[in-house]
Amino acid sequence: MNAIDFRRVLIVDDSSSVRHQVSKILSQAGFHVLEAVDGVDGAEQIRAQADLALVICDVNMPKLNGLDLLDSVKDELLARGLPVLMLTTEGQPQAILRAKKSGAKAWIVKPFKEHVLVGAVQKLTQYRP
Amino acid sequence: MTEPSEPGELTQAGAPSANLTILARTLEQSCVELLRDYGLVARIQGETLFSDPPTSTYAGSVDFSGKEIKGRVLFCASRQVIEETARGAAGMQGEFSAFSDWTCELANQLIGRVKNKLRSYDVQIDVNAPRLLPRSSVNHAEPGVRFSFRCDAGTFSGFLDVLIAPGVVLRERLSDEPLVQEGDLIFL
């Protein structure tokens, strides 16, 4: 099993603005952020990047939405103990429950506050500089 | 949610149906709250029922559909408003150039608020990915509800174009289930 880099985070969102937001905030907090532009790209990067400490994932995306992405990599997430934080406008309880069953560990409803995102990421990665 | 009633077609002229009133207030509240999250106070300039969609420098559109309802929401704003909301967003300070993408994200957040509020009326909708609309392509064939606002950065509009199945009446339901709010963090 590859060693995890506790600072390495993947953001999966079709909005370049959101990817920029998350990347800037987390970089300033000491994390190294990779980006995926949609669910298909996200699934590929999750499988390819063996040392990820956390995935941050939107729900409503073209090609493959975030919940379907979770289902597609569920076994991979479990085997690696890789946590997922959903970052989305979605607030439907059924969606949250479905994400939880597929391995998501946290859920933030956009728009988000910087300290909320950083605190959640630090807790899930167990990394604090 | 489904109860016997007279049809609630939203494209009829004349007095608005109760459904339309609920949807209009939902849109208005969602617009105000969206801008407030980015430090802007929105003051309503006008409410127009059955009007053509607004045209503006930037317009983000999101289609939605549910069991008995379907439609789309537009968020239309001036360049200055888009820029000012970006300044108010976490991690977005500094030089900003992604007007189109950020407009779509704002439209996405607007429909997200509308969707979450409609759960109080037992309405569940699925939303598509947001898309940017060129000014020339805004569809004038389906009038809807439009709210125009002014804020310190300029003007913007929210537009809702929706069809509800005949006989459907929106009623607020009482529920013990806590509604998830924008900005909430939940550990699962």
JSON list of N, CA and C in Angstrom, two decimals, chain B residues 63-104:
[
{"chain": "B", "resi": 63, "resn": "ASP", "atom": "N", "xyz": [-31.66, 24.27, -15.69]},
{"chain": "B", "resi": 63, "resn": "ASP", "atom": "CA", "xyz": [-32.93, 23.57, -15.88]},
{"chain": "B", "resi": 63, "resn": "ASP", "atom": "C", "xyz": [-33.16, 22.64, -14.70]},
{"chain": "B", "resi": 64, "resn": "PHE", "atom": "N", "xyz": [-34.43, 22.45, -14.36]},
{"chain": "B", "resi": 64, "resn": "PHE", "atom": "CA", "xyz": [-34.75, 21.52, -13.28]},
{"chain": "B", "resi": 64, "resn": "PHE", "atom": "C", "xyz": [-36.02, 20.75, -13.64]},
{"chain": "B", "resi": 65, "resn": "SER", "atom": "N", "xyz": [-36.17, 19.61, -12.99]},
{"chain": "B", "resi": 65, "resn": "SER", "atom": "CA", "xyz": [-37.39, 18.83, -13.22]},
{"chain": "B", "resi": 65, "resn": "SER", "atom": "C", "xyz": [-37.68, 17.97, -12.00]},
{"chain": "B", "resi": 66, "resn": "GLY", "atom": "N", "xyz": [-38.96, 17.72, -11.79]},
{"chain": "B", "resi": 66, "resn": "GLY", "atom": "CA", "xyz": [-39.40, 16.86, -10.70]},
{"chain": "B", "resi": 66, "resn": "GLY", "atom": "C", "xyz": [-40.59, 16.06, -11.17]},
{"chain": "B", "resi": 67, "resn": "LYS", "atom": "N", "xyz": [-41.22, 15.38, -10.23]},
{"chain": "B", "resi": 67, "resn": "LYS", "atom": "CA", "xyz": [-42.33, 14.50, -10.58]},
{"chain": "B", "resi": 67, "resn": "LYS", "atom": "C", "xyz": [-43.48, 15.29, -11.19]},
{"chain": "B", "resi": 68, "resn": "GLU", "atom": "N", "xyz": [-43.77, 16.46, -10.64]},
{"chain": "B", "resi": 68, "resn": "GLU", "atom": "CA", "xyz": [-44.93, 17.22, -11.11]},
{"chain": "B", "resi": 68, "resn": "GLU", "atom": "C", "xyz": [-44.58, 18.66, -11.46]},
{"chain": "B", "resi": 69, "resn": "ILE", "atom": "N", "xyz": [-43.32, 18.93, -11.66]},
{"chain": "B", "resi": 69, "resn": "ILE", "atom": "CA", "xyz": [-42.88, 20.30, -11.90]},
{"chain": "B", "resi": 69, "resn": "ILE", "atom": "C", "xyz": [-41.63, 20.28, -12.74]},
{"chain": "B", "resi": 70, "resn": "LYS", "atom": "N", "xyz": [-41.50, 21.27, -13.61]},
{"chain": "B", "resi": 70, "resn": "LYS", "atom": "CA", "xyz": [-40.24, 21.41, -14.35]},
{"chain": "B", "resi": 70, "resn": "LYS", "atom": "C", "xyz": [-40.09, 22.86, -14.77]},
{"chain": "B", "resi": 71, "resn": "GLY", "atom": "N", "xyz": [-38.86, 23.26, -15.03]},
{"chain": "B", "resi": 71, "resn": "GLY", "atom": "CA", "xyz": [-38.65, 24.63, -15.46]},
{"chain": "B", "resi": 71, "resn": "GLY", "atom": "C", "xyz": [-37.18, 24.99, -15.48]},
{"chain": "B", "resi": 72, "resn": "ARG", "atom": "N", "xyz": [-36.91, 26.27, -15.33]},
{"chain": "B", "resi": 72, "resn": "ARG", "atom": "CA", "xyz": [-35.53, 26.73, -15.28]},
{"chain": "B", "resi": 72, "resn": "ARG", "atom": "C", "xyz": [-35.46, 28.03, -14.48]},
{"chain": "B", "resi": 73, "resn": "VAL", "atom": "N", "xyz": [-34.28, 28.24, -13.96]},
{"chain": "B", "resi": 73, "resn": "VAL", "atom": "CA", "xyz": [-33.98, 29.47, -13.23]},
{"chain": "B", "resi": 73, "resn": "VAL", "atom": "C", "xyz": [-32.85, 30.19, -13.95]},
{"chain": "B", "resi": 74, "resn": "LEU", "atom": "N", "xyz": [-32.98, 31.48, -14.06]},
{"chain": "B", "resi": 74, "resn": "LEU", "atom": "CA", "xyz": [-31.91, 32.30, -14.62]},
{"chain": "B", "resi": 74, "resn": "LEU", "atom": "C", "xyz": [-31.40, 33.28, -13.58]},
{"chain": "B", "resi": 75, "resn": "PHE", "atom": "N", "xyz": [-30.11, 33.45, -13.56]},
{"chain": "B", "resi": 75, "resn": "PHE", "atom": "CA", "xyz": [-29.49, 34.51, -12.77]},
{"chain": "B", "resi": 75, "resn": "PHE", "atom": "C", "xyz": [-28.80, 35.43, -13.77]},
{"chain": "B", "resi": 76, "resn": "CYS", "atom": "N", "xyz": [-29.24, 36.69, -13.82]},
{"chain": "B", "resi": 76, "resn": "CYS", "atom": "CA", "xyz": [-28.72, 37.63, -14.80]},
{"chain": "B", "resi": 76, "resn": "CYS", "atom": "C", "xyz": [-28.15, 38.83, -14.07]},
{"chain": "B", "resi": 77, "resn": "ALA", "atom": "N", "xyz": [-26.94, 39.23, -14.44]},
{"chain": "B", "resi": 77, "resn": "ALA", "atom": "CA", "xyz": [-26.33, 40.32, -13.69]},
{"chain": "B", "resi": 77, "resn": "ALA", "atom": "C", "xyz": [-25.35, 41.10, -14.55]},
{"chain": "B", "resi": 78, "resn": "SER", "atom": "N", "xyz": [-25.07, 42.31, -14.08]},
{"chain": "B", "resi": 78, "resn": "SER", "atom": "CA", "xyz": [-24.07, 43.13, -14.75]},
{"chain": "B", "resi": 78, "resn": "SER", "atom": "C", "xyz": [-22.67, 42.61, -14.39]},
{"chain": "B", "resi": 79, "resn": "ARG", "atom": "N", "xyz": [-21.73, 43.03, -15.17]},
{"chain": "B", "resi": 79, "resn": "ARG", "atom": "CA", "xyz": [-20.33, 42.64, -14.93]},
{"chain": "B", "resi": 79, "resn": "ARG", "atom": "C", "xyz": [-19.90, 43.07, -13.53]},
{"chain": "B", "resi": 80, "resn": "GLN", "atom": "N", "xyz": [-20.33, 44.26, -13.11]},
{"chain": "B", "resi": 80, "resn": "GLN", "atom": "CA", "xyz": [-19.91, 44.77, -11.81]},
{"chain": "B", "resi": 80, "resn": "GLN", "atom": "C", "xyz": [-20.43, 43.91, -10.66]},
{"chain": "B", "resi": 81, "resn": "VAL", "atom": "N", "xyz": [-21.68, 43.44, -10.80]},
{"chain": "B", "resi": 81, "resn": "VAL", "atom": "CA", "xyz": [-22.26, 42.60, -9.74]},
{"chain": "B", "resi": 81, "resn": "VAL", "atom": "C", "xyz": [-21.50, 41.28, -9.67]},
{"chain": "B", "resi": 82, "resn": "ILE", "atom": "N", "xyz": [-21.24, 40.69, -10.82]},
{"chain": "B", "resi": 82, "resn": "ILE", "atom": "CA", "xyz": [-20.50, 39.43, -10.84]},
{"chain": "B", "resi": 82, "resn": "ILE", "atom": "C", "xyz": [-19.15, 39.61, -10.17]},
{"chain": "B", "resi": 83, "resn": "GLU", "atom": "N", "xyz": [-18.47, 40.69, -10.51]},
{"chain": "B", "resi": 83, "resn": "GLU", "atom": "CA", "xyz": [-17.14, 40.94, -9.95]},
{"chain": "B", "resi": 83, "resn": "GLU", "atom": "C", "xyz": [-17.20, 41.15, -8.44]},
{"chain": "B", "resi": 84, "resn": "GLU", "atom": "N", "xyz": [-18.22, 41.88, -7.99]},
{"chain": "B", "resi": 84, "resn": "GLU", "atom": "CA", "xyz": [-18.32, 42.17, -6.57]},
{"chain": "B", "resi": 84, "resn": "GLU", "atom": "C", "xyz": [-18.65, 40.92, -5.76]},
{"chain": "B", "resi": 85, "resn": "THR", "atom": "N", "xyz": [-19.48, 40.03, -6.29]},
{"chain": "B", "resi": 85, "resn": "THR", "atom": "CA", "xyz": [-19.75, 38.78, -5.56]},
{"chain": "B", "resi": 85, "resn": "THR", "atom": "C", "xyz": [-18.48, 37.94, -5.48]},
{"chain": "B", "resi": 86, "resn": "ALA", "atom": "N", "xyz": [-17.69, 37.96, -6.53]},
{"chain": "B", "resi": 86, "resn": "ALA", "atom": "CA", "xyz": [-16.43, 37.21, -6.49]},
{"chain": "B", "resi": 86, "resn": "ALA", "atom": "C", "xyz": [-15.52, 37.77, -5.40]},
{"chain": "B", "resi": 87, "resn": "ARG", "atom": "N", "xyz": [-15.50, 39.09, -5.26]},
{"chain": "B", "resi": 87, "resn": "ARG", "atom": "CA", "xyz": [-14.67, 39.70, -4.20]},
{"chain": "B", "resi": 87, "resn": "ARG", "atom": "C", "xyz": [-15.11, 39.25, -2.82]},
{"chain": "B", "resi": 88, "resn": "GLY", "atom": "N", "xyz": [-16.40, 38.98, -2.69]},
{"chain": "B", "resi": 88, "resn": "GLY", "atom": "CA", "xyz": [-16.95, 38.56, -1.40]},
{"chain": "B", "resi": 88, "resn": "GLY", "atom": "C", "xyz": [-16.87, 37.07, -1.15]},
{"chain": "B", "resi": 89, "resn": "ALA", "atom": "N", "xyz": [-16.34, 36.33, -2.10]},
{"chain": "B", "resi": 89, "resn": "ALA", "atom": "CA", "xyz": [-16.28, 34.87, -1.96]},
{"chain": "B", "resi": 89, "resn": "ALA", "atom": "C", "xyz": [-14.94, 34.45, -1.36]},
{"chain": "B", "resi": 90, "resn": "ALA", "atom": "N", "xyz": [-14.98, 33.46, -0.49]},
{"chain": "B", "resi": 90, "resn": "ALA", "atom": "CA", "xyz": [-13.76, 32.95, 0.13]},
{"chain": "B", "resi": 90, "resn": "ALA", "atom": "C", "xyz": [-12.78, 32.50, -0.95]},
{"chain": "B", "resi": 91, "resn": "GLY", "atom": "N", "xyz": [-11.53, 32.93, -0.81]},
{"chain": "B", "resi": 91, "resn": "GLY", "atom": "CA", "xyz": [-10.51, 32.47, -1.73]},
{"chain": "B", "resi": 91, "resn": "GLY", "atom": "C", "xyz": [-10.50, 33.13, -3.09]},
{"chain": "B", "resi": 92, "resn": "MET", "atom": "N", "xyz": [-11.35, 34.16, -3.29]},
{"chain": "B", "resi": 92, "resn": "MET", "atom": "CA", "xyz": [-11.46, 34.74, -4.63]},
{"chain": "B", "resi": 92, "resn": "MET", "atom": "C", "xyz": [-10.90, 36.15, -4.69]},
{"chain": "B", "resi": 93, "resn": "GLN", "atom": "N", "xyz": [-10.26, 36.61, -3.64]},
{"chain": "B", "resi": 93, "resn": "GLN", "atom": "CA", "xyz": [-9.75, 37.97, -3.65]},
{"chain": "B", "resi": 93, "resn": "GLN", "atom": "C", "xyz": [-8.59, 38.08, -4.62]},
{"chain": "B", "resi": 94, "resn": "GLY", "atom": "N", "xyz": [-8.39, 39.29, -5.08]},
{"chain": "B", "resi": 94, "resn": "GLY", "atom": "CA", "xyz": [-7.32, 39.48, -6.06]},
{"chain": "B", "resi": 94, "resn": "GLY", "atom": "C", "xyz": [-7.90, 39.62, -7.45]},
{"chain": "B", "resi": 95, "resn": "GLU", "atom": "N", "xyz": [-7.06, 39.54, -8.44]},
{"chain": "B", "resi": 95, "resn": "GLU", "atom": "CA", "xyz": [-7.50, 39.73, -9.82]},
{"chain": "B", "resi": 95, "resn": "GLU", "atom": "C", "xyz": [-8.51, 38.66, -10.22]},
{"chain": "B", "resi": 96, "resn": "PHE", "atom": "N", "xyz": [-9.57, 39.07, -10.86]},
{"chain": "B", "resi": 96, "resn": "PHE", "atom": "CA", "xyz": [-10.64, 38.15, -11.20]},
{"chain": "B", "resi": 96, "resn": "PHE", "atom": "C", "xyz": [-10.97, 38.29, -12.68]},
{"chain": "B", "resi": 97, "resn": "SER", "atom": "N", "xyz": [-11.09, 37.13, -13.36]},
{"chain": "B", "resi": 97, "resn": "SER", "atom": "CA", "xyz": [-11.40, 37.21, -14.79]},
{"chain": "B", "resi": 97, "resn": "SER", "atom": "C", "xyz": [-12.42, 36.15, -15.22]},
{"chain": "B", "resi": 98, "resn": "ALA", "atom": "N", "xyz": [-12.79, 35.25, -14.32]},
{"chain": "B", "resi": 98, "resn": "ALA", "atom": "CA", "xyz": [-13.64, 34.13, -14.70]},
{"chain": "B", "resi": 98, "resn": "ALA", "atom": "C", "xyz": [-15.12, 34.50, -14.61]},
{"chain": "B", "resi": 99, "resn": "PHE", "atom": "N", "xyz": [-15.52, 35.55, -15.34]},
{"chain": "B", "resi": 99, "resn": "PHE", "atom": "CA", "xyz": [-16.90, 36.03, -15.24]},
{"chain": "B", "resi": 99, "resn": "PHE", "atom": "C", "xyz": [-17.92, 34.96, -15.64]},
{"chain": "B", "resi": 100, "resn": "SER", "atom": "N", "xyz": [-17.67, 34.31, -16.75]},
{"chain": "B", "resi": 100, "resn": "SER", "atom": "CA", "xyz": [-18.64, 33.35, -17.26]},
{"chain": "B", "resi": 100, "resn": "SER", "atom": "C", "xyz": [-18.82, 32.18, -16.30]},
{"chain": "B", "resi": 101, "resn": "ASP", "atom": "N", "xyz": [-17.72, 31.63, -15.86]},
{"chain": "B", "resi": 101, "resn": "ASP", "atom": "CA", "xyz": [-17.78, 30.48, -14.98]},
{"chain": "B", "resi": 101, "resn": "ASP", "atom": "C", "xyz": [-18.44, 30.84, -13.64]},
{"chain": "B", "resi": 102, "resn": "TRP", "atom": "N", "xyz": [-18.07, 32.00, -13.10]},
{"chain": "B", "resi": 102, "resn": "TRP", "atom": "CA", "xyz": [-18.63, 32.40, -11.80]},
{"chain": "B", "resi": 102, "resn": "TRP", "atom": "C", "xyz": [-20.12, 32.71, -11.92]},
{"chain": "B", "resi": 103, "resn": "THR", "atom": "N", "xyz": [-20.55, 33.24, -13.07]},
{"chain": "B", "resi": 103, "resn": "THR", "atom": "CA", "xyz": [-21.98, 33.46, -13.30]},
{"chain": "B", "resi": 103, "resn": "THR", "atom": "C", "xyz": [-22.73, 32.13, -13.23]},
{"chain": "B", "resi": 104, "resn": "CYS", "atom": "N", "xyz": [-22.18, 31.12, -13.86]},
{"chain": "B", "resi": 104, "resn": "CYS", "atom": "CA", "xyz": [-22.81, 29.79, -13.82]},
{"chain": "B", "resi": 104, "resn": "CYS", "atom": "C", "xyz": [-22.85, 29.25, -12.39]}
]
